[in-house]
PDB file of N, CA and C and ligand atoms in Angstrom:
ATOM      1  N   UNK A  13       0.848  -1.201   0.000  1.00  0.00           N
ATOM      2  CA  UNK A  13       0.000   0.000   0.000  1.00  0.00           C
ATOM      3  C   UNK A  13       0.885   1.254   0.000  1.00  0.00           C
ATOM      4  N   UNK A  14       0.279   2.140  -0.561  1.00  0.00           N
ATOM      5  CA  UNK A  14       1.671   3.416  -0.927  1.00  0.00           C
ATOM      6  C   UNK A  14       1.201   4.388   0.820  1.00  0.00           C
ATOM      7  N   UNK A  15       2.015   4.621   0.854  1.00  0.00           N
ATOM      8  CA  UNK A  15       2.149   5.533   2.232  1.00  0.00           C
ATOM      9  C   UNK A  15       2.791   7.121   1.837  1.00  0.00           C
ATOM     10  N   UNK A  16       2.482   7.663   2.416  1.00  0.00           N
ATOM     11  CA  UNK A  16       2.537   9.361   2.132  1.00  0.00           C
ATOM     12  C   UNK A  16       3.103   9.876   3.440  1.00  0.00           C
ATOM     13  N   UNK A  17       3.804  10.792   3.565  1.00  0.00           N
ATOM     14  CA  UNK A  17       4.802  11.399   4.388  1.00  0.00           C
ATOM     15  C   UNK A  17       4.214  12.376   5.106  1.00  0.00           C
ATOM     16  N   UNK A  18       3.413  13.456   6.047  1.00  0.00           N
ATOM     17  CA  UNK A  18       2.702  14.555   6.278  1.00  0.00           C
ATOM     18  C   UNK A  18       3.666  15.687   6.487  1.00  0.00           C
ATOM     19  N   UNK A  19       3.448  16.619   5.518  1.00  0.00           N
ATOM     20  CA  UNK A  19       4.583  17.866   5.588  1.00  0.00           C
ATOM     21  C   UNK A  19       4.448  18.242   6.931  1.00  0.00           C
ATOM     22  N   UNK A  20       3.575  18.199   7.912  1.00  0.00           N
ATOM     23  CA  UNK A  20       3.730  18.641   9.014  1.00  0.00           C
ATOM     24  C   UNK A  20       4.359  18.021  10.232  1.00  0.00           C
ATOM     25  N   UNK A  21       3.759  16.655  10.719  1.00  0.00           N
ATOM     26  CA  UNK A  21       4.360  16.180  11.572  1.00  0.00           C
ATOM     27  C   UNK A  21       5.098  14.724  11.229  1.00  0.00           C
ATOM     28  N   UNK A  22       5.343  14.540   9.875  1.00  0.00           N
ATOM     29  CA  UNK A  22       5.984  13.111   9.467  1.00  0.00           C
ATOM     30  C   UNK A  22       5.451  12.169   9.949  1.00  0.00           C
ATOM     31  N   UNK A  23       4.541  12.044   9.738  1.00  0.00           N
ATOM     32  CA  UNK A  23       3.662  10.660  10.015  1.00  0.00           C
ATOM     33  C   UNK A  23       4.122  10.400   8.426  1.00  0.00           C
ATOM     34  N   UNK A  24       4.093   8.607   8.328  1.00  0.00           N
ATOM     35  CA  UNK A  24       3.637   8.171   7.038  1.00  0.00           C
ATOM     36  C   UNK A  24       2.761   7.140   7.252  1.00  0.00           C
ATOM     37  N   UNK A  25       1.541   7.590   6.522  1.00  0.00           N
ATOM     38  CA  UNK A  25      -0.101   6.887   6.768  1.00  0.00           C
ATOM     39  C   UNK A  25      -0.462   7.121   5.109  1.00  0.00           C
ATOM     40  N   UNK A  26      -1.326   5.894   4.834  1.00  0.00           N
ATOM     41  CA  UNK A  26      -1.406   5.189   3.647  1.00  0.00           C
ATOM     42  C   UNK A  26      -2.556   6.216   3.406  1.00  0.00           C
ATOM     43  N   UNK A  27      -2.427   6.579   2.066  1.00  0.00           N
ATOM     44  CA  UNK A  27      -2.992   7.642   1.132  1.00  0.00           C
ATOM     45  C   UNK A  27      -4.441   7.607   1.456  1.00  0.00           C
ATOM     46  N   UNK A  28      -5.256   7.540   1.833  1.00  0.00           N
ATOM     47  CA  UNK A  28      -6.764   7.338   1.908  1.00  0.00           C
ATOM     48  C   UNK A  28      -6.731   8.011   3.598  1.00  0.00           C
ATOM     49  N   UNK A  29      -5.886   8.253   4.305  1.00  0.00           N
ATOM     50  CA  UNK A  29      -6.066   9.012   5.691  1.00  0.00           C
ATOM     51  C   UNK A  29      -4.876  10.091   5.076  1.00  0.00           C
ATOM     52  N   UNK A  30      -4.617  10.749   4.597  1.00  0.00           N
ATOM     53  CA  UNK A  30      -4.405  11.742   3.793  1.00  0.00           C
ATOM     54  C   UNK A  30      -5.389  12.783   3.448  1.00  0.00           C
ATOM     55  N   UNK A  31      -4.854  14.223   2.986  1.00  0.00           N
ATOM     56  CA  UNK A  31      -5.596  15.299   2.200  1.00  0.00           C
ATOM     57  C   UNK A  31      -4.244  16.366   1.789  1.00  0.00           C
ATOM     58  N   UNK A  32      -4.529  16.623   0.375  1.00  0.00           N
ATOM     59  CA  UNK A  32      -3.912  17.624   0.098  1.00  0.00           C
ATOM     60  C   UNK A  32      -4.327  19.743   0.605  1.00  0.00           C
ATOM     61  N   UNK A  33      -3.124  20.086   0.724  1.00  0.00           N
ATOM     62  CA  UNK A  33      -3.114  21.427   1.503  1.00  0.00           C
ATOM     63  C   UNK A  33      -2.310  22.168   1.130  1.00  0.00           C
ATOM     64  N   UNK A  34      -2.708  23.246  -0.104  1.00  0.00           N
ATOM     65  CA  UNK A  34      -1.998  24.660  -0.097  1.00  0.00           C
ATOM     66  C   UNK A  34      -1.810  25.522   0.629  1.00  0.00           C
ATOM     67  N   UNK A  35      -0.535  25.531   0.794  1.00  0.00           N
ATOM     68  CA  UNK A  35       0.283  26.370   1.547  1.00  0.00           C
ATOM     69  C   UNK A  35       0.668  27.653   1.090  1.00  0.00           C
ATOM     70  N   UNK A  36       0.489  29.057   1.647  1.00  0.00           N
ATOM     71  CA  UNK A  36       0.694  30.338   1.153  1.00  0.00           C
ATOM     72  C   UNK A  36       1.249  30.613   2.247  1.00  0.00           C
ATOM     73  N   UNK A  37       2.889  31.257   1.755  1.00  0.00           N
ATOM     74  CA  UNK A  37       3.948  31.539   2.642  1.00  0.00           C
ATOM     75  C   UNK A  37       5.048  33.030   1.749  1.00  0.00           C
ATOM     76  N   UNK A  38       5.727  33.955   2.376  1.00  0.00           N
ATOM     77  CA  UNK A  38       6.050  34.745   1.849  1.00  0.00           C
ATOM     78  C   UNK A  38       7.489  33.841   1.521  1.00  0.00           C
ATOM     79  N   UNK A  39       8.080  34.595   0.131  1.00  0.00           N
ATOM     80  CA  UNK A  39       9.010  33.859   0.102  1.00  0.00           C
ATOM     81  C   UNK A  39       9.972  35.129  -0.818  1.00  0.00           C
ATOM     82  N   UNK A  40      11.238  34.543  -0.834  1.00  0.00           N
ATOM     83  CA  UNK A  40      12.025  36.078  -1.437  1.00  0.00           C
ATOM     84  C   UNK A  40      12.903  35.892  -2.873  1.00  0.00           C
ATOM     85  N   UNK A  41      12.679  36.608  -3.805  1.00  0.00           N
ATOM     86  CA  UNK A  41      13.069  35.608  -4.673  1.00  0.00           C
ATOM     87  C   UNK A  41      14.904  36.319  -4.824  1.00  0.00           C
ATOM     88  N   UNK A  42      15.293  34.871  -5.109  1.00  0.00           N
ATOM     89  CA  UNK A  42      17.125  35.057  -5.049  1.00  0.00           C
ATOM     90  C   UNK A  42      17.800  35.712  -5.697  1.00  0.00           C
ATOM     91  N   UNK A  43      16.634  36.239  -6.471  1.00  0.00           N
ATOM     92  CA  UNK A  43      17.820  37.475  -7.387  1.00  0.00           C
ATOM     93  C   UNK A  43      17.275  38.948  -7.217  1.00  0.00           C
ATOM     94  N   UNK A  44      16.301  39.098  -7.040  1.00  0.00           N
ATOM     95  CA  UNK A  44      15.721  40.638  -6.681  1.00  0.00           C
ATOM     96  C   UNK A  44      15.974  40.675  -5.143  1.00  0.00           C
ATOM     97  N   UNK A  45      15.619  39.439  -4.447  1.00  0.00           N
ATOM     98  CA  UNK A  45      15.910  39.995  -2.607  1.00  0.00           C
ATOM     99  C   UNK A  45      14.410  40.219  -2.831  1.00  0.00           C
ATOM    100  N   UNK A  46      13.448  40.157  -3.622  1.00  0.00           N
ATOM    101  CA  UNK A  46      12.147  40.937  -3.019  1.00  0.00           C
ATOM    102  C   UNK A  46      10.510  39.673  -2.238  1.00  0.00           C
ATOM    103  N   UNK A  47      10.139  40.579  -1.204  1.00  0.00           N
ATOM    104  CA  UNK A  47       9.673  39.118  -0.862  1.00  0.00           C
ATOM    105  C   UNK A  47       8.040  39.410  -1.801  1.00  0.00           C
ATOM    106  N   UNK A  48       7.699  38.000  -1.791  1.00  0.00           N
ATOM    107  CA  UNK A  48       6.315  37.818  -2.233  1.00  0.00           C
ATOM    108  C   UNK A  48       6.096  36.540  -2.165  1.00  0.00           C
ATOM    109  N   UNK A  49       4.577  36.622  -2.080  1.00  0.00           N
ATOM    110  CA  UNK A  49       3.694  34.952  -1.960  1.00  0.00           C
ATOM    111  C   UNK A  49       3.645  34.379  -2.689  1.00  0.00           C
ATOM    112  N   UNK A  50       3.942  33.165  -2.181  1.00  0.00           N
ATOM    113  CA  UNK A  50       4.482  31.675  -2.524  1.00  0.00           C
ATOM    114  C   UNK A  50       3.218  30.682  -2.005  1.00  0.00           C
ATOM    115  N   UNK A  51       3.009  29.917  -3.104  1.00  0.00           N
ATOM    116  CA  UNK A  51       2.367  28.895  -2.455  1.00  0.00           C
ATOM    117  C   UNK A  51       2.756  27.416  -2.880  1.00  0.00           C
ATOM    118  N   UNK A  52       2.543  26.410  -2.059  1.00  0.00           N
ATOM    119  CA  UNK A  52       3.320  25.092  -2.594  1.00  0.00           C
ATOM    120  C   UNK A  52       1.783  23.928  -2.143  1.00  0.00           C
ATOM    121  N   UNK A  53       1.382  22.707  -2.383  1.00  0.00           N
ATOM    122  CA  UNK A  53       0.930  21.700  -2.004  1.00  0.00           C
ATOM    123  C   UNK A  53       1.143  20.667  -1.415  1.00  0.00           C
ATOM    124  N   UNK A  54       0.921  20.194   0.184  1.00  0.00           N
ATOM    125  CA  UNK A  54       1.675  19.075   0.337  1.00  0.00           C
ATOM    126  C   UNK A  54       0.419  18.650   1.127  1.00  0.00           C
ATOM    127  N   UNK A  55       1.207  17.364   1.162  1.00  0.00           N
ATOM    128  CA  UNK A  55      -0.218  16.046   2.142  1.00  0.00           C
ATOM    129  C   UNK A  55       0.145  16.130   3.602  1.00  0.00           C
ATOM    130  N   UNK A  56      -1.225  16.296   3.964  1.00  0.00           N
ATOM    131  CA  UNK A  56      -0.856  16.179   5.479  1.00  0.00           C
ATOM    132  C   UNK A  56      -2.033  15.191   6.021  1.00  0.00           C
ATOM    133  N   UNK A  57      -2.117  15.044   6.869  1.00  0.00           N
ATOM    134  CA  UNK A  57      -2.295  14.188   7.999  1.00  0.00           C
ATOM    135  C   UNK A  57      -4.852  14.531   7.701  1.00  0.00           C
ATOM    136  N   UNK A  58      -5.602  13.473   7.256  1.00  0.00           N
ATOM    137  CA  UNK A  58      -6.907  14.202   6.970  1.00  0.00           C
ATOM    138  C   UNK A  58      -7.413  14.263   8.197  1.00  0.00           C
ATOM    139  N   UNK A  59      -6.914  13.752   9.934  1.00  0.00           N
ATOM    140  CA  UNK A  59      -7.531  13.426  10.665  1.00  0.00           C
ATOM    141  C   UNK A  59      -6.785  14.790  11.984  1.00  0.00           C
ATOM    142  N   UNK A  60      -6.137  15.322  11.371  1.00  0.00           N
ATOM    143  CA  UNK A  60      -5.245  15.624  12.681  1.00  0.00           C
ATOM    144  C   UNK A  60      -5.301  17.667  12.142  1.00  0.00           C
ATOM    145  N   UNK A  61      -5.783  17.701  11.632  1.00  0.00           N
ATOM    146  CA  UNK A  61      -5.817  19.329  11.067  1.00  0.00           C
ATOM    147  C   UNK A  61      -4.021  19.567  11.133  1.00  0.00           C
ATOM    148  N   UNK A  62      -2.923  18.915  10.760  1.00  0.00           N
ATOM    149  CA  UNK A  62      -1.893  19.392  10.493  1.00  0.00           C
ATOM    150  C   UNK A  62      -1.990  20.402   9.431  1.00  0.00           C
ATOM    151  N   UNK A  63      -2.841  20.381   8.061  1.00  0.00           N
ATOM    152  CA  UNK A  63      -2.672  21.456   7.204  1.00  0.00           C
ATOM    153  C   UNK A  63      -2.602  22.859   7.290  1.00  0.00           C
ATOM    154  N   UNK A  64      -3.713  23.382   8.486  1.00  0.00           N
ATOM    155  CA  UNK A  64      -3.722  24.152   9.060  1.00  0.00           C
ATOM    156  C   UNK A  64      -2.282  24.762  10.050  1.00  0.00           C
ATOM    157  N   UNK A  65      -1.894  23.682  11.110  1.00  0.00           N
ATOM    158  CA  UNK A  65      -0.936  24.215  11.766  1.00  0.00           C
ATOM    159  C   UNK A  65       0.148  24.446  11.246  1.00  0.00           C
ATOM    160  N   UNK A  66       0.668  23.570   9.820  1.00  0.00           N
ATOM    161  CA  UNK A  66       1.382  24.022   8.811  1.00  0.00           C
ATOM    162  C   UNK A  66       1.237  25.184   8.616  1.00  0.00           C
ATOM    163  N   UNK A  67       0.141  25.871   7.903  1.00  0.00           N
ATOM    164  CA  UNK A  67       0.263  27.300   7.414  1.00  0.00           C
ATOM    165  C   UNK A  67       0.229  28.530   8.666  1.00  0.00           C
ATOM    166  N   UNK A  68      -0.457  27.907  10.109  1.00  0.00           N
ATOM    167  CA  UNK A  68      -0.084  29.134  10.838  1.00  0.00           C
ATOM    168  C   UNK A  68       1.605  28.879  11.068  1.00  0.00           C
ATOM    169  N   UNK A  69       2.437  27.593  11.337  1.00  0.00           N
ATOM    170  CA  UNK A  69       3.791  27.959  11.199  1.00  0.00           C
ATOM    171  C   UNK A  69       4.345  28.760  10.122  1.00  0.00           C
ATOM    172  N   UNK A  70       4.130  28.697   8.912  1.00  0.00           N
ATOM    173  CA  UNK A  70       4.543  29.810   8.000  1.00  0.00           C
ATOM    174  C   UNK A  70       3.870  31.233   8.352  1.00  0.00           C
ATOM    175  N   UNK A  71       2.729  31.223   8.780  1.00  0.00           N
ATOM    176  CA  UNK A  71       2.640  32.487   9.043  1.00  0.00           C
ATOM    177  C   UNK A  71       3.257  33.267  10.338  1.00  0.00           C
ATOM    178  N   UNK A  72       3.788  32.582  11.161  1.00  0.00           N
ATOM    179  CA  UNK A  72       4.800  33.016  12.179  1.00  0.00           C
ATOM    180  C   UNK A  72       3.912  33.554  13.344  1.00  0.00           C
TER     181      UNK A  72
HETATM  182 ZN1   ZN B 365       0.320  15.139  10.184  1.00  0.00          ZN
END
């Protein structure tokens, strides 16, 4: 069974207790220095609201 990694707290739990979660985070780009929003997708955890505590950690 394929197992999935949770960007938040590294659990790996088999794809069906999973959910995907865009993430919007400021980010700076390497040649201007200038910051702006970024967003990326990762799987987190469908039972544990990690997606969420993911994005308030990016939001600081
Ligand atoms: Zn998780």
């Amino acid at each position: 069974m394929e197992k999935i990694g949770c960007a938040y707290c590294g659990s790996e739990r088999p794809k069906e207790e999973m959910i995907r979660g865009e993430i919007t985070f400021r980010d700076r780009n390497p040649i201007t220095g200038k910051i702006f929003i970024n967003k990326k997708t990762n799987w987190y955890c469908k039972d544990k609201g990690c997606a969420g505590y993911d994005q308030m950690a990016y939001e600081g």
